[in-house]
Short mmCIF file of C-alpha atoms in Angstrom, two decimals:
data_model
loop_
_atom_site.label_atom_id
_atom_site.label_comp_id
_atom_site.label_asym_id
_atom_site.label_seq_id
_atom_site.Cartn_x
_atom_site.Cartn_y
_atom_site.Cartn_z
CA MET A 1 56.91 75.48 -129.51
CA SER A 2 55.75 75.14 -126.19
CA PHE A 3 55.78 78.11 -123.35
CA GLU A 4 56.73 76.93 -120.23
CA ARG A 5 56.03 79.94 -116.96
CA ALA A 6 58.76 80.07 -114.62
CA PRO A 7 58.01 79.07 -112.04
CA CYS A 8 56.30 80.65 -109.22
CA ALA A 9 57.49 84.44 -111.33
CA TRP A 10 54.38 85.58 -109.80
CA LEU A 11 56.10 85.82 -106.34
CA ILE A 12 58.95 88.28 -107.54
CA LEU A 13 56.76 90.90 -108.78
CA PRO A 14 55.02 93.95 -107.17
CA SER A 15 52.31 92.91 -106.06
CA PRO A 16 49.23 96.24 -106.61
CA ARG A 17 46.86 94.23 -104.13
CA VAL A 18 49.89 95.33 -101.74
CA GLY A 19 49.29 99.07 -102.12
CA ARG A 20 45.45 99.49 -102.71
CA LYS A 21 45.30 97.06 -98.91
CA SER A 22 47.97 99.57 -97.63
CA GLY A 23 45.96 102.40 -98.45
CA GLY A 24 42.87 101.23 -97.56
CA GLY A 25 43.88 100.36 -93.87
CA GLY A 26 44.80 103.83 -93.84
CA CYS A 27 41.01 104.85 -95.10
CA ALA A 28 39.76 102.63 -92.82
CA ALA A 29 41.57 104.39 -89.86
CA ARG A 30 40.32 107.31 -91.32
CA VAL A 31 36.41 106.16 -90.98
CA ARG A 32 37.11 105.42 -87.76
CA LEU A 33 38.64 108.71 -86.39
CA ALA A 34 35.64 110.81 -87.63
CA ARG A 35 33.82 108.83 -85.87
CA MET A 36 34.19 108.06 -83.04
CA GLU A 37 34.82 112.22 -83.50
CA ASP A 38 30.75 112.63 -83.89
CA GLU A 39 30.48 110.34 -81.23
CA ILE A 40 32.22 112.74 -79.00
CA ALA A 41 30.98 115.88 -80.03
CA ARG A 42 26.74 113.99 -79.82
CA ARG A 43 28.16 112.87 -76.76
CA VAL A 44 29.09 116.47 -75.70
CA ALA A 45 25.88 118.03 -77.16
CA GLU A 46 23.65 115.35 -75.19
CA LEU A 47 25.37 116.84 -71.59
CA ASP A 48 23.34 120.38 -72.25
CA ALA A 49 20.09 118.34 -72.92
CA GLU A 50 16.60 118.77 -70.83
CA SER A 51 16.43 115.55 -70.25
CA THR A 52 18.93 115.03 -66.64
CA GLU A 53 18.92 111.26 -67.85
CA VAL A 54 20.15 111.47 -71.47
CA ALA A 55 22.74 114.32 -69.57
CA GLU A 56 23.72 112.16 -67.04
CA ASP A 57 24.11 108.52 -70.08
CA ALA A 58 26.26 111.24 -72.03
CA GLN A 59 28.12 111.70 -68.75
CA HIS A 60 28.97 107.69 -68.26
CA ALA A 61 29.74 107.62 -72.31
CA LEU A 62 32.58 110.00 -72.09
CA ILE A 63 34.13 109.17 -69.24
CA ALA A 64 34.29 105.49 -70.49
CA LEU A 65 36.28 107.27 -73.88
CA GLY A 66 38.47 108.71 -71.95
CA PRO A 67 40.91 111.93 -72.50
CA ARG A 68 39.79 112.04 -76.69
CA VAL A 69 37.14 113.36 -75.06
CA LEU A 70 38.79 116.38 -72.97
CA GLU A 71 39.45 118.98 -75.43
CA PRO A 72 36.18 119.66 -77.83
CA LEU A 73 34.61 119.43 -73.53
CA ILE A 74 36.20 121.61 -72.30
CA ALA A 75 35.78 124.22 -75.26
CA ALA A 76 31.82 123.86 -74.86
CA ALA A 77 31.33 123.27 -70.58
CA PRO A 78 31.26 127.47 -70.56
CA ALA A 79 27.89 127.19 -72.74
CA LEU A 80 26.49 124.32 -70.98
CA ASN A 81 22.86 124.47 -68.80
CA PRO A 82 24.07 124.47 -65.32
CA PHE A 83 23.23 120.76 -64.69
CA GLY A 84 25.47 119.72 -68.47
CA GLN A 85 28.31 121.41 -66.47
CA LEU A 86 27.75 119.40 -63.26
CA CYS A 87 28.67 116.31 -65.84
CA ALA A 88 31.09 117.44 -67.51
CA ILE A 89 32.97 118.76 -63.32
CA GLU A 90 32.60 114.76 -62.70
CA VAL A 91 33.94 113.63 -66.53
CA PHE A 92 36.65 116.28 -65.79
CA THR A 93 37.37 114.57 -62.13
CA ALA A 94 37.24 110.91 -63.37
CA LEU A 95 40.32 112.19 -65.84
CA ALA A 96 42.27 113.19 -63.24
CA ASP A 97 43.25 115.12 -66.17
CA PRO A 98 45.27 118.79 -64.86
CA ARG A 99 43.87 119.79 -68.85
CA PRO A 100 40.15 121.16 -67.40
CA ILE A 101 41.97 123.37 -64.93
CA ASN A 102 41.33 126.68 -66.37
CA VAL A 103 37.76 126.14 -67.46
CA LEU A 104 36.42 124.80 -63.37
CA ILE A 105 38.31 128.05 -62.06
CA GLY A 106 36.07 129.80 -64.56
CA MET A 107 33.14 127.87 -62.79
CA LEU A 108 33.92 129.40 -59.80
CA GLY A 109 32.07 132.37 -60.99
CA SER A 110 29.52 130.40 -62.20
CA GLU A 111 25.71 131.23 -60.88
CA SER A 112 24.96 127.93 -60.03
CA GLY A 113 26.15 127.49 -56.08
CA THR A 114 25.73 123.50 -56.94
CA VAL A 115 28.74 124.61 -60.09
CA ARG A 116 30.55 126.43 -57.78
CA GLN A 117 30.59 124.07 -55.04
CA TRP A 118 31.31 121.32 -57.34
CA ALA A 119 34.32 122.80 -59.60
CA ALA A 120 35.71 124.12 -56.13
CA GLU A 121 35.56 120.06 -54.79
CA ALA A 122 36.71 119.30 -58.57
CA LEU A 123 40.15 121.54 -58.07
CA ALA A 124 40.93 120.38 -54.66
CA GLU A 125 40.71 116.78 -55.56
CA LEU A 126 42.95 117.75 -58.21
CA GLY A 127 45.22 119.44 -56.08
CA VAL A 128 45.17 122.88 -57.64
CA ARG A 129 47.00 125.51 -55.63
CA ARG A 130 46.93 127.98 -57.96
CA ALA A 131 43.53 128.09 -57.45
CA VAL A 132 43.62 129.07 -53.70
CA PRO A 133 42.71 132.76 -54.83
CA ARG A 134 40.79 132.21 -56.53
CA LEU A 135 38.71 129.98 -54.23
CA ARG A 136 38.98 132.98 -51.58
CA GLN A 137 37.34 134.79 -53.60
CA ALA A 138 34.07 132.62 -53.52
CA TYR A 139 34.34 132.35 -50.79
CA ASP A 140 34.45 136.02 -50.15
CA ALA A 141 31.91 136.34 -52.63
CA PHE A 142 29.84 133.74 -50.31
CA LEU A 143 30.06 135.45 -46.90
CA ARG A 144 28.95 139.20 -48.42
CA ARG A 145 25.28 137.09 -50.02
CA GLY A 146 24.96 135.95 -46.63
CA GLU A 147 24.73 132.38 -46.98
CA ALA A 148 24.34 130.63 -44.12
CA PRO A 149 27.46 128.57 -43.48
CA ASP A 150 26.78 125.13 -43.16
CA ASP A 151 25.29 125.36 -47.01
CA SER A 152 27.13 122.76 -49.42
CA GLU A 153 28.47 125.42 -50.93
CA GLY A 154 30.05 127.01 -47.80
CA GLU A 155 30.91 123.47 -46.88
CA GLY A 156 32.43 122.71 -50.48
CA LEU A 157 34.32 125.96 -50.56
CA ARG A 158 35.98 125.60 -47.01
CA TRP A 159 36.76 121.81 -47.43
CA ALA A 160 38.75 122.72 -50.62
CA LEU A 161 40.56 126.07 -49.35
CA THR A 162 41.52 123.40 -46.13
CA GLU A 163 42.58 120.82 -49.05
CA LEU A 164 45.27 123.38 -51.22
CA GLY A 165 46.72 124.46 -47.70
CA GLY A 166 44.19 127.74 -48.47
CA ARG A 167 42.67 127.30 -44.90
CA GLU A 168 43.61 126.86 -41.76
CA GLU A 169 41.11 124.44 -39.73
CA VAL A 170 41.15 124.40 -35.60
CA LEU A 171 41.21 120.32 -34.37
CA PRO A 172 41.89 120.69 -31.17
CA PRO A 173 44.67 117.22 -29.83
CA ARG A 174 41.93 115.92 -27.64
CA SER A 175 39.28 115.86 -30.90
CA ALA A 176 42.16 114.76 -33.06
CA ALA A 177 43.02 111.65 -30.76
CA LEU A 178 39.09 110.64 -30.58
CA MET A 179 38.37 109.84 -34.49
CA TRP A 180 38.30 106.54 -35.26
CA PRO A 181 40.63 104.90 -37.04
CA GLY A 182 38.82 102.24 -38.97
CA GLU A 183 38.71 102.55 -43.53
CA ALA A 184 35.54 103.66 -44.10
CA PRO A 185 36.52 107.61 -46.40
CA GLY A 186 36.83 110.80 -44.71
CA ARG A 187 37.31 111.84 -40.71
CA LEU A 188 35.55 110.08 -38.18
CA TRP A 189 34.35 109.85 -34.65
CA LEU A 190 32.24 107.09 -32.97
CA ALA A 191 28.83 107.64 -32.11
CA GLU A 192 29.76 107.24 -28.40
CA HIS A 193 32.63 109.81 -28.39
CA LEU A 194 30.06 112.42 -30.06
CA ALA A 195 29.34 114.44 -27.19
CA GLU A 196 32.65 114.45 -25.97
CA VAL A 197 33.87 116.10 -29.11
CA ILE A 198 31.65 118.75 -29.22
CA ARG A 199 32.54 120.37 -25.71
CA ASP A 200 35.88 120.07 -26.99
CA LEU A 201 35.48 121.87 -30.23
CA ALA A 202 33.62 124.59 -28.47
CA ASP A 203 36.10 124.67 -25.53
CA HIS A 204 38.56 125.72 -28.22
CA GLY A 205 36.41 128.41 -30.41
CA GLN A 206 34.55 125.97 -33.09
CA ALA A 207 31.13 126.56 -33.19
CA VAL A 208 29.55 123.23 -34.26
CA LEU A 209 26.62 123.21 -37.02
CA TYR A 210 25.58 120.19 -37.38
CA PHE A 211 26.67 116.39 -37.85
CA GLN A 212 25.84 113.02 -39.60
CA ILE A 213 25.39 109.34 -38.25
CA TRP A 214 26.36 106.72 -40.71
CA GLU A 215 26.49 102.93 -40.02
CA VAL A 216 30.07 101.32 -41.02
CA THR A 217 29.93 98.88 -43.31
CA SER A 218 30.93 94.78 -43.74
CA ASP A 219 33.58 96.28 -46.94
CA GLY A 220 35.03 98.72 -44.62
CA GLY A 221 32.63 101.63 -46.36
CA ARG A 222 29.70 103.92 -44.32
CA ARG A 223 26.39 103.90 -45.07
CA TRP A 224 23.78 106.72 -43.86
CA VAL A 225 21.68 106.37 -41.07
CA SER A 226 21.05 110.17 -39.72
CA GLY A 227 20.94 113.75 -39.23
CA PRO A 228 20.90 115.55 -35.75
CA GLY A 229 17.11 115.69 -35.74
CA ILE A 230 17.10 119.30 -35.56
CA ASP A 231 18.46 122.73 -36.59
CA TRP A 232 20.55 125.53 -35.78
CA ASP A 233 20.86 129.00 -36.71
CA VAL A 234 24.77 130.70 -36.26
CA ASP A 235 24.31 134.58 -35.38
CA ARG A 236 26.96 136.09 -37.47
CA ASP A 237 26.82 139.88 -35.60
CA GLY A 238 27.01 137.88 -32.54
CA PRO A 239 29.19 137.50 -30.10
CA TRP A 240 31.64 134.59 -31.32
CA PRO A 241 31.71 133.22 -27.38
CA GLU A 242 28.08 133.35 -27.30
CA THR A 243 27.86 132.22 -30.74
CA VAL A 244 29.66 129.21 -29.69
CA ALA A 245 28.50 128.32 -26.87
CA PHE A 246 24.97 128.56 -28.41
CA CYS A 247 25.98 126.05 -31.31
CA ARG A 248 27.82 123.55 -28.10
CA ASP A 249 24.29 123.53 -26.72
CA TRP A 250 21.76 122.87 -29.64
CA ALA A 251 24.11 120.09 -30.89
CA LEU A 252 24.78 118.39 -27.00
CA LEU A 253 20.86 118.43 -26.84
CA ALA A 254 21.01 116.96 -30.55
CA ALA A 255 23.10 113.95 -29.48
CA GLU A 256 21.53 113.10 -26.65
CA ALA A 257 19.10 110.52 -29.20
CA VAL A 258 21.47 109.75 -31.21
CA ASP A 259 22.20 105.45 -31.23
CA VAL A 260 26.22 105.27 -30.12
CA ALA A 261 25.95 101.38 -31.32
CA PRO A 262 29.79 100.72 -31.62
CA ASP A 263 28.69 100.39 -36.10
CA ARG A 264 27.54 104.02 -35.43
CA VAL A 265 29.80 106.85 -36.65
CA ALA A 266 30.14 110.33 -36.89
CA THR A 267 31.09 112.86 -38.63
CA ILE A 268 30.89 116.81 -37.95
CA SER A 269 30.96 120.12 -39.46
CA TRP A 270 32.81 122.66 -38.04
CA ILE A 271 33.82 126.79 -37.86
CA ASP A 272 36.25 129.12 -36.81
CA ALA A 273 35.32 133.14 -36.82
CA THR A 274 37.32 133.55 -39.36
CA ASP A 275 35.32 131.33 -41.36
CA LEU A 276 32.59 134.12 -41.35
CA ARG A 277 34.76 137.03 -41.94
CA ASP A 278 36.34 138.13 -45.16
CA SER A 279 39.64 137.38 -46.69
CA PRO A 280 41.65 140.31 -46.22
CA GLN A 281 42.18 142.33 -48.68
CA GLU A 282 46.02 142.76 -50.15
CA ALA A 283 47.81 146.60 -50.52
CA PRO A 284 47.28 147.73 -54.02
CA VAL A 285 51.19 148.67 -55.30
CA VAL A 286 51.51 152.25 -55.61
CA GLY A 287 53.94 153.70 -58.08
#
């Protein structure tokens, strides 16, 4: 007797290979996930390295990995060294995600002025208006420490407050009308208008802290050329009109040496008298 196998009968039987392949795929996915989590943890830890090069490499790697890095980075950021925190801020800013908001607000109380400045600027870039009270506190603390108004932390805090509606900047109409209309980032004036803008700001009670000269590049960007060449200090305790006149005269003297070529533009930093006073304190609630 001969036995004939039914043609293609095996096609209708369940194959044990199917189940094993499916389970293997799930296992492989879990392995990949575990490796990714290990990679993120390693990169976050490297932000705390003594070598700034290692920390910066980790920063770029974390940005490339995307939003999945945020939760472990948020958890680790408060304990990082100052440079590591700066790298973390760069990651938060690059990923433009609202989840790090609370840790950024907490960094406004850092012992490092640069961390406080970068945290403030990141909060402004993320549009976090609820950070304004803490930004005011940070700026008041900056004033109480007696720092120079043109210190980079003060500049960053004032800019953040202005961007978020917590500070009203005085920009006279004439100075606004003279602003350069090009595509380069930032608020710019042609170098040939620098002296006129300095005088206009002073006429409206604004003390010019310094200016910077830039070259407009062919791609629409800008390249730094020089600062004012001389420095002047702001008398925080003297009569404000005298402070304004003092800053105007020194700024005009520095402007005399500026190259007014058509591709030269200027950025200008100035303050109002209110920028040297603590924010008004809210009255305590009684009863």
